[in-house]
JSON list of C-alpha atoms in Angstrom, two decimals:
[
{"chain": "A", "resi": 1, "resn": "LEU", "atom": "CA", "xyz": [-0.12, -0.21, -0.11]},
{"chain": "A", "resi": 2, "resn": "VAL", "atom": "CA", "xyz": [1.05, 3.62, -0.79]},
{"chain": "A", "resi": 3, "resn": "SER", "atom": "CA", "xyz": [-0.28, 6.43, 1.28]},
{"chain": "A", "resi": 4, "resn": "THR", "atom": "CA", "xyz": [-1.08, 9.65, -0.13]},
{"chain": "A", "resi": 5, "resn": "ALA", "atom": "CA", "xyz": [-1.23, 11.58, 2.82]},
{"chain": "A", "resi": 6, "resn": "ARG", "atom": "CA", "xyz": [1.37, 13.90, 3.17]},
{"chain": "A", "resi": 7, "resn": "ALA", "atom": "CA", "xyz": [3.95, 14.20, 6.78]},
{"chain": "A", "resi": 8, "resn": "ALA", "atom": "CA", "xyz": [3.08, 17.84, 8.02]},
{"chain": "A", "resi": 9, "resn": "ALA", "atom": "CA", "xyz": [6.29, 19.87, 7.67]},
{"chain": "A", "resi": 10, "resn": "PRO", "atom": "CA", "xyz": [8.84, 20.05, 9.97]},
{"chain": "A", "resi": 11, "resn": "GLU", "atom": "CA", "xyz": [8.49, 23.59, 12.20]},
{"chain": "A", "resi": 12, "resn": "PRO", "atom": "CA", "xyz": [10.86, 26.38, 11.36]},
{"chain": "A", "resi": 13, "resn": "MET", "atom": "CA", "xyz": [13.31, 27.50, 14.17]},
{"chain": "A", "resi": 14, "resn": "GLU", "atom": "CA", "xyz": [11.23, 29.32, 17.16]},
{"chain": "A", "resi": 15, "resn": "SER", "atom": "CA", "xyz": [10.96, 32.93, 16.34]},
{"chain": "A", "resi": 16, "resn": "VAL", "atom": "CA", "xyz": [11.65, 34.84, 19.27]},
{"chain": "A", "resi": 17, "resn": "GLU", "atom": "CA", "xyz": [11.08, 38.66, 20.27]},
{"chain": "A", "resi": 18, "resn": "ILE", "atom": "CA", "xyz": [14.27, 40.65, 19.48]},
{"chain": "A", "resi": 19, "resn": "SER", "atom": "CA", "xyz": [13.90, 42.26, 22.93]},
{"chain": "A", "resi": 20, "resn": "ALA", "atom": "CA", "xyz": [13.92, 39.16, 24.61]},
{"chain": "A", "resi": 21, "resn": "TYR", "atom": "CA", "xyz": [17.51, 38.51, 24.06]},
{"chain": "A", "resi": 22, "resn": "LEU", "atom": "CA", "xyz": [19.82, 39.52, 27.02]},
{"chain": "A", "resi": 23, "resn": "LYS", "atom": "CA", "xyz": [24.19, 40.15, 27.04]},
{"chain": "A", "resi": 24, "resn": "ILE", "atom": "CA", "xyz": [26.04, 37.26, 27.74]},
{"chain": "A", "resi": 25, "resn": "PRO", "atom": "CA", "xyz": [29.64, 38.59, 29.30]},
{"chain": "A", "resi": 26, "resn": "GLY", "atom": "CA", "xyz": [32.31, 38.29, 26.83]},
{"chain": "A", "resi": 27, "resn": "GLY", "atom": "CA", "xyz": [29.97, 38.89, 23.70]},
{"chain": "A", "resi": 28, "resn": "GLY", "atom": "CA", "xyz": [26.72, 36.84, 22.46]},
{"chain": "A", "resi": 29, "resn": "ARG", "atom": "CA", "xyz": [23.20, 37.49, 23.86]},
{"chain": "A", "resi": 30, "resn": "TYR", "atom": "CA", "xyz": [20.86, 34.66, 24.72]},
{"chain": "A", "resi": 31, "resn": "ALA", "atom": "CA", "xyz": [17.20, 34.55, 25.10]},
{"chain": "A", "resi": 32, "resn": "ASP", "atom": "CA", "xyz": [15.17, 31.62, 26.88]},
{"chain": "A", "resi": 33, "resn": "LEU", "atom": "CA", "xyz": [13.30, 29.16, 25.19]},
{"chain": "A", "resi": 34, "resn": "ALA", "atom": "CA", "xyz": [11.44, 26.91, 28.01]},
{"chain": "A", "resi": 35, "resn": "ILE", "atom": "CA", "xyz": [11.79, 28.11, 31.94]},
{"chain": "A", "resi": 36, "resn": "GLY", "atom": "CA", "xyz": [13.16, 24.59, 33.90]},
{"chain": "A", "resi": 37, "resn": "LYS", "atom": "CA", "xyz": [12.12, 23.80, 36.86]},
{"chain": "A", "resi": 38, "resn": "GLY", "atom": "CA", "xyz": [15.16, 21.93, 38.44]},
{"chain": "A", "resi": 39, "resn": "ALA", "atom": "CA", "xyz": [18.69, 22.90, 39.96]},
{"chain": "A", "resi": 40, "resn": "GLU", "atom": "CA", "xyz": [20.43, 26.15, 38.99]},
{"chain": "A", "resi": 41, "resn": "ILE", "atom": "CA", "xyz": [23.29, 25.91, 36.59]},
{"chain": "A", "resi": 42, "resn": "ALA", "atom": "CA", "xyz": [26.44, 27.87, 38.75]},
{"chain": "A", "resi": 43, "resn": "GLU", "atom": "CA", "xyz": [30.28, 28.31, 39.04]},
{"chain": "A", "resi": 44, "resn": "GLY", "atom": "CA", "xyz": [31.08, 24.26, 39.64]},
{"chain": "A", "resi": 45, "resn": "SER", "atom": "CA", "xyz": [27.81, 22.58, 38.11]},
{"chain": "A", "resi": 46, "resn": "LYS", "atom": "CA", "xyz": [28.59, 19.27, 36.33]},
{"chain": "A", "resi": 47, "resn": "VAL", "atom": "CA", "xyz": [26.14, 19.74, 33.36]},
{"chain": "A", "resi": 48, "resn": "SER", "atom": "CA", "xyz": [24.29, 18.11, 30.54]},
{"chain": "A", "resi": 49, "resn": "LEU", "atom": "CA", "xyz": [23.60, 19.59, 27.65]},
{"chain": "A", "resi": 50, "resn": "GLN", "atom": "CA", "xyz": [21.14, 18.91, 24.55]},
{"chain": "A", "resi": 51, "resn": "TRP", "atom": "CA", "xyz": [22.25, 21.28, 21.50]},
{"chain": "A", "resi": 52, "resn": "VAL", "atom": "CA", "xyz": [21.44, 22.02, 18.17]},
{"chain": "A", "resi": 53, "resn": "LEU", "atom": "CA", "xyz": [24.37, 24.13, 16.23]},
{"chain": "A", "resi": 54, "resn": "ARG", "atom": "CA", "xyz": [23.48, 26.56, 13.29]},
{"chain": "A", "resi": 55, "resn": "ARG", "atom": "CA", "xyz": [24.39, 29.16, 11.12]},
{"chain": "A", "resi": 56, "resn": "SER", "atom": "CA", "xyz": [23.25, 32.20, 11.07]},
{"chain": "A", "resi": 57, "resn": "ASN", "atom": "CA", "xyz": [20.68, 32.19, 8.57]},
{"chain": "A", "resi": 58, "resn": "GLY", "atom": "CA", "xyz": [19.39, 29.11, 10.45]},
{"chain": "A", "resi": 59, "resn": "TYR", "atom": "CA", "xyz": [20.92, 26.19, 8.26]},
{"chain": "A", "resi": 60, "resn": "TYR", "atom": "CA", "xyz": [20.92, 23.16, 10.83]},
{"chain": "A", "resi": 61, "resn": "VAL", "atom": "CA", "xyz": [25.07, 22.37, 11.01]},
{"chain": "A", "resi": 62, "resn": "ASP", "atom": "CA", "xyz": [24.64, 19.63, 13.80]},
{"chain": "A", "resi": 63, "resn": "GLY", "atom": "CA", "xyz": [24.14, 18.84, 17.40]},
{"chain": "A", "resi": 64, "resn": "SER", "atom": "CA", "xyz": [23.17, 15.81, 19.78]},
{"chain": "A", "resi": 65, "resn": "VAL", "atom": "CA", "xyz": [19.54, 15.96, 18.47]},
{"chain": "A", "resi": 66, "resn": "LYS", "atom": "CA", "xyz": [20.36, 14.50, 14.76]},
{"chain": "A", "resi": 67, "resn": "MET", "atom": "CA", "xyz": [18.18, 16.36, 11.94]},
{"chain": "A", "resi": 68, "resn": "LEU", "atom": "CA", "xyz": [18.36, 16.48, 8.27]},
{"chain": "A", "resi": 69, "resn": "SER", "atom": "CA", "xyz": [18.26, 19.39, 6.66]},
{"chain": "A", "resi": 70, "resn": "SER", "atom": "CA", "xyz": [15.39, 20.30, 4.19]},
{"chain": "A", "resi": 71, "resn": "LYS", "atom": "CA", "xyz": [13.45, 22.76, 1.99]},
{"chain": "A", "resi": 72, "resn": "SER", "atom": "CA", "xyz": [11.04, 23.45, 4.90]},
{"chain": "A", "resi": 73, "resn": "GLY", "atom": "CA", "xyz": [13.32, 23.21, 8.20]},
{"chain": "A", "resi": 74, "resn": "ALA", "atom": "CA", "xyz": [15.24, 20.70, 9.50]},
{"chain": "A", "resi": 75, "resn": "VAL", "atom": "CA", "xyz": [13.67, 16.87, 10.32]},
{"chain": "A", "resi": 76, "resn": "VAL", "atom": "CA", "xyz": [14.74, 14.96, 13.32]},
{"chain": "A", "resi": 77, "resn": "THR", "atom": "CA", "xyz": [16.50, 12.10, 12.73]},
{"chain": "A", "resi": 78, "resn": "ASN", "atom": "CA", "xyz": [17.74, 10.88, 16.07]},
{"chain": "A", "resi": 79, "resn": "PRO", "atom": "CA", "xyz": [16.14, 12.51, 19.08]},
{"chain": "A", "resi": 80, "resn": "ASN", "atom": "CA", "xyz": [19.18, 11.95, 20.97]},
{"chain": "A", "resi": 81, "resn": "PHE", "atom": "CA", "xyz": [16.35, 10.31, 24.00]},
{"chain": "A", "resi": 82, "resn": "ASP", "atom": "CA", "xyz": [19.68, 8.35, 25.77]},
{"chain": "A", "resi": 83, "resn": "GLU", "atom": "CA", "xyz": [21.58, 11.50, 26.42]},
{"chain": "A", "resi": 84, "resn": "THR", "atom": "CA", "xyz": [24.55, 9.74, 24.64]},
{"chain": "A", "resi": 85, "resn": "SER", "atom": "CA", "xyz": [25.34, 12.70, 22.35]},
{"chain": "A", "resi": 86, "resn": "ASN", "atom": "CA", "xyz": [24.87, 15.21, 25.19]},
{"chain": "A", "resi": 87, "resn": "PHE", "atom": "CA", "xyz": [27.88, 17.46, 25.50]},
{"chain": "A", "resi": 88, "resn": "LEU", "atom": "CA", "xyz": [28.87, 17.25, 29.45]},
{"chain": "A", "resi": 89, "resn": "PHE", "atom": "CA", "xyz": [31.34, 19.60, 31.01]},
{"chain": "A", "resi": 90, "resn": "THR", "atom": "CA", "xyz": [31.76, 21.59, 34.34]},
{"chain": "A", "resi": 91, "resn": "VAL", "atom": "CA", "xyz": [30.89, 24.93, 34.23]},
{"chain": "A", "resi": 92, "resn": "GLY", "atom": "CA", "xyz": [34.35, 26.91, 34.44]},
{"chain": "A", "resi": 93, "resn": "ASP", "atom": "CA", "xyz": [36.59, 24.09, 34.01]},
{"chain": "A", "resi": 94, "resn": "GLY", "atom": "CA", "xyz": [37.54, 25.81, 30.21]},
{"chain": "A", "resi": 95, "resn": "THR", "atom": "CA", "xyz": [35.56, 22.59, 28.36]},
{"chain": "A", "resi": 96, "resn": "ALA", "atom": "CA", "xyz": [32.86, 24.40, 26.73]},
{"chain": "A", "resi": 97, "resn": "MET", "atom": "CA", "xyz": [33.58, 27.71, 24.68]},
{"chain": "A", "resi": 98, "resn": "PRO", "atom": "CA", "xyz": [33.66, 30.65, 26.54]},
{"chain": "A", "resi": 99, "resn": "GLY", "atom": "CA", "xyz": [29.96, 31.58, 25.12]},
{"chain": "A", "resi": 100, "resn": "VAL", "atom": "CA", "xyz": [28.45, 27.96, 25.88]},
{"chain": "A", "resi": 101, "resn": "ASP", "atom": "CA", "xyz": [29.87, 28.52, 29.58]},
{"chain": "A", "resi": 102, "resn": "ALA", "atom": "CA", "xyz": [28.78, 32.25, 30.76]},
{"chain": "A", "resi": 103, "resn": "GLY", "atom": "CA", "xyz": [25.13, 31.17, 28.46]},
{"chain": "A", "resi": 104, "resn": "VAL", "atom": "CA", "xyz": [24.05, 29.05, 30.48]},
{"chain": "A", "resi": 105, "resn": "ARG", "atom": "CA", "xyz": [24.39, 29.91, 33.87]},
{"chain": "A", "resi": 106, "resn": "GLY", "atom": "CA", "xyz": [21.66, 31.25, 35.63]},
{"chain": "A", "resi": 107, "resn": "MET", "atom": "CA", "xyz": [20.06, 28.41, 33.84]},
{"chain": "A", "resi": 108, "resn": "ARG", "atom": "CA", "xyz": [18.07, 25.74, 35.36]},
{"chain": "A", "resi": 109, "resn": "GLN", "atom": "CA", "xyz": [17.67, 21.79, 34.44]},
{"chain": "A", "resi": 110, "resn": "GLY", "atom": "CA", "xyz": [14.72, 21.15, 32.35]},
{"chain": "A", "resi": 111, "resn": "GLY", "atom": "CA", "xyz": [15.02, 24.86, 30.52]},
{"chain": "A", "resi": 112, "resn": "LYS", "atom": "CA", "xyz": [15.91, 25.45, 27.06]},
{"chain": "A", "resi": 113, "resn": "ARG", "atom": "CA", "xyz": [18.12, 28.51, 26.06]},
{"chain": "A", "resi": 114, "resn": "ARG", "atom": "CA", "xyz": [19.28, 29.95, 22.50]},
{"chain": "A", "resi": 115, "resn": "LEU", "atom": "CA", "xyz": [22.98, 31.29, 22.45]},
{"chain": "A", "resi": 116, "resn": "VAL", "atom": "CA", "xyz": [23.65, 33.74, 19.27]},
{"chain": "A", "resi": 117, "resn": "LEU", "atom": "CA", "xyz": [27.78, 33.79, 19.54]},
{"chain": "A", "resi": 118, "resn": "PRO", "atom": "CA", "xyz": [29.69, 36.03, 17.01]},
{"chain": "A", "resi": 119, "resn": "THR", "atom": "CA", "xyz": [32.09, 33.15, 15.23]},
{"chain": "A", "resi": 120, "resn": "LYS", "atom": "CA", "xyz": [35.14, 34.13, 16.46]},
{"chain": "A", "resi": 121, "resn": "ALA", "atom": "CA", "xyz": [33.56, 34.22, 20.10]},
{"chain": "A", "resi": 122, "resn": "ALA", "atom": "CA", "xyz": [32.16, 30.37, 19.49]},
{"chain": "A", "resi": 123, "resn": "TYR", "atom": "CA", "xyz": [34.74, 28.41, 17.88]},
{"chain": "A", "resi": 124, "resn": "THR", "atom": "CA", "xyz": [38.54, 28.47, 17.26]},
{"chain": "A", "resi": 125, "resn": "LEU", "atom": "CA", "xyz": [40.86, 26.92, 14.81]},
{"chain": "A", "resi": 126, "resn": "PRO", "atom": "CA", "xyz": [42.08, 24.52, 14.56]},
{"chain": "A", "resi": 127, "resn": "ILE", "atom": "CA", "xyz": [38.64, 22.98, 15.19]},
{"chain": "A", "resi": 128, "resn": "ASP", "atom": "CA", "xyz": [39.58, 20.08, 17.09]},
{"chain": "A", "resi": 129, "resn": "LYS", "atom": "CA", "xyz": [41.31, 21.84, 19.36]},
{"chain": "A", "resi": 130, "resn": "SER", "atom": "CA", "xyz": [38.23, 24.14, 20.34]},
{"chain": "A", "resi": 131, "resn": "PRO", "atom": "CA", "xyz": [36.49, 24.16, 23.29]},
{"chain": "A", "resi": 132, "resn": "GLY", "atom": "CA", "xyz": [32.70, 22.52, 22.36]},
{"chain": "A", "resi": 133, "resn": "PRO", "atom": "CA", "xyz": [30.65, 21.28, 21.93]},
{"chain": "A", "resi": 134, "resn": "LEU", "atom": "CA", "xyz": [32.19, 20.23, 19.11]},
{"chain": "A", "resi": 135, "resn": "PRO", "atom": "CA", "xyz": [30.52, 18.12, 15.72]},
{"chain": "A", "resi": 136, "resn": "ASP", "atom": "CA", "xyz": [31.92, 14.56, 15.38]},
{"chain": "A", "resi": 137, "resn": "GLY", "atom": "CA", "xyz": [31.59, 14.23, 11.38]},
{"chain": "A", "resi": 138, "resn": "TYR", "atom": "CA", "xyz": [33.91, 15.99, 9.23]},
{"chain": "A", "resi": 139, "resn": "GLY", "atom": "CA", "xyz": [30.91, 17.76, 7.13]},
{"chain": "A", "resi": 140, "resn": "PRO", "atom": "CA", "xyz": [29.63, 20.17, 10.06]},
{"chain": "A", "resi": 141, "resn": "ARG", "atom": "CA", "xyz": [33.40, 20.63, 11.39]},
{"chain": "A", "resi": 142, "resn": "ARG", "atom": "CA", "xyz": [34.57, 21.94, 7.71]},
{"chain": "A", "resi": 143, "resn": "GLN", "atom": "CA", "xyz": [31.37, 24.20, 7.76]},
{"chain": "A", "resi": 144, "resn": "ILE", "atom": "CA", "xyz": [32.68, 25.63, 10.84]},
{"chain": "A", "resi": 145, "resn": "GLU", "atom": "CA", "xyz": [35.76, 26.29, 9.72]},
{"chain": "A", "resi": 146, "resn": "ARG", "atom": "CA", "xyz": [34.12, 28.14, 6.84]},
{"chain": "A", "resi": 147, "resn": "GLU", "atom": "CA", "xyz": [32.43, 30.35, 8.75]},
{"chain": "A", "resi": 148, "resn": "LEU", "atom": "CA", "xyz": [35.50, 31.39, 10.53]},
{"chain": "A", "resi": 149, "resn": "GLN", "atom": "CA", "xyz": [37.62, 31.73, 7.60]},
{"chain": "A", "resi": 150, "resn": "ARG", "atom": "CA", "xyz": [35.03, 33.61, 5.85]},
{"chain": "A", "resi": 151, "resn": "ASP", "atom": "CA", "xyz": [36.21, 36.57, 8.98]},
{"chain": "A", "resi": 152, "resn": "ASP", "atom": "CA", "xyz": [32.85, 38.39, 8.83]},
{"chain": "A", "resi": 153, "resn": "PRO", "atom": "CA", "xyz": [32.53, 40.01, 12.31]},
{"chain": "A", "resi": 154, "resn": "TYR", "atom": "CA", "xyz": [28.50, 40.46, 11.63]},
{"chain": "A", "resi": 155, "resn": "ASN", "atom": "CA", "xyz": [28.62, 36.43, 11.51]},
{"chain": "A", "resi": 156, "resn": "PHE", "atom": "CA", "xyz": [26.85, 34.16, 14.17]},
{"chain": "A", "resi": 157, "resn": "PHE", "atom": "CA", "xyz": [26.12, 30.97, 15.07]},
{"chain": "A", "resi": 158, "resn": "TYR", "atom": "CA", "xyz": [22.96, 30.08, 16.85]},
{"chain": "A", "resi": 159, "resn": "ILE", "atom": "CA", "xyz": [23.44, 27.39, 19.68]},
{"chain": "A", "resi": 160, "resn": "GLU", "atom": "CA", "xyz": [20.12, 25.87, 21.55]},
{"chain": "A", "resi": 161, "resn": "VAL", "atom": "CA", "xyz": [20.34, 23.94, 24.37]},
{"chain": "A", "resi": 162, "resn": "GLU", "atom": "CA", "xyz": [18.50, 22.82, 27.10]},
{"chain": "A", "resi": 163, "resn": "ALA", "atom": "CA", "xyz": [19.72, 21.68, 30.43]},
{"chain": "A", "resi": 164, "resn": "THR", "atom": "CA", "xyz": [18.80, 18.01, 30.91]},
{"chain": "A", "resi": 165, "resn": "ARG", "atom": "CA", "xyz": [21.05, 17.01, 34.16]},
{"chain": "A", "resi": 166, "resn": "VAL", "atom": "CA", "xyz": [22.66, 19.92, 36.64]},
{"chain": "A", "resi": 167, "resn": "ARG", "atom": "CA", "xyz": [24.43, 18.62, 39.39]}
]
């Protein structure tokens, strides 16, 4: 049997009012997409983040939630329910890029936040030595390298994070 019903188009990246974005110390901005109810992230917290990296045009690059880009947005192919692809770090230990480290402080477990980070404040070259979260594959890493090499001071990355565990 062949179904003639079409699947609903995936939702585009959620729009956020520009006035909702607050400054991140050291560069960038953030906006809360959902407020969590669990433990608050502070210096020394051990954090597990679900994350999605997008270029400034909203194009999906990579993340712990795997998607395929399509004309109408992005389609989830692996929702990472078991959290095996999460980014794990201790706040303040240098393993997270400065914008992520500063941008998640004050979040609560279960919360979701969009970080808008200038490309130079997000990743460094060589990409393999850059703080995380880092994509696994060659293709996504190459996209980041190209964005960094463009040397455009107005270019940025969106990194959407969800704090799944905070200790």
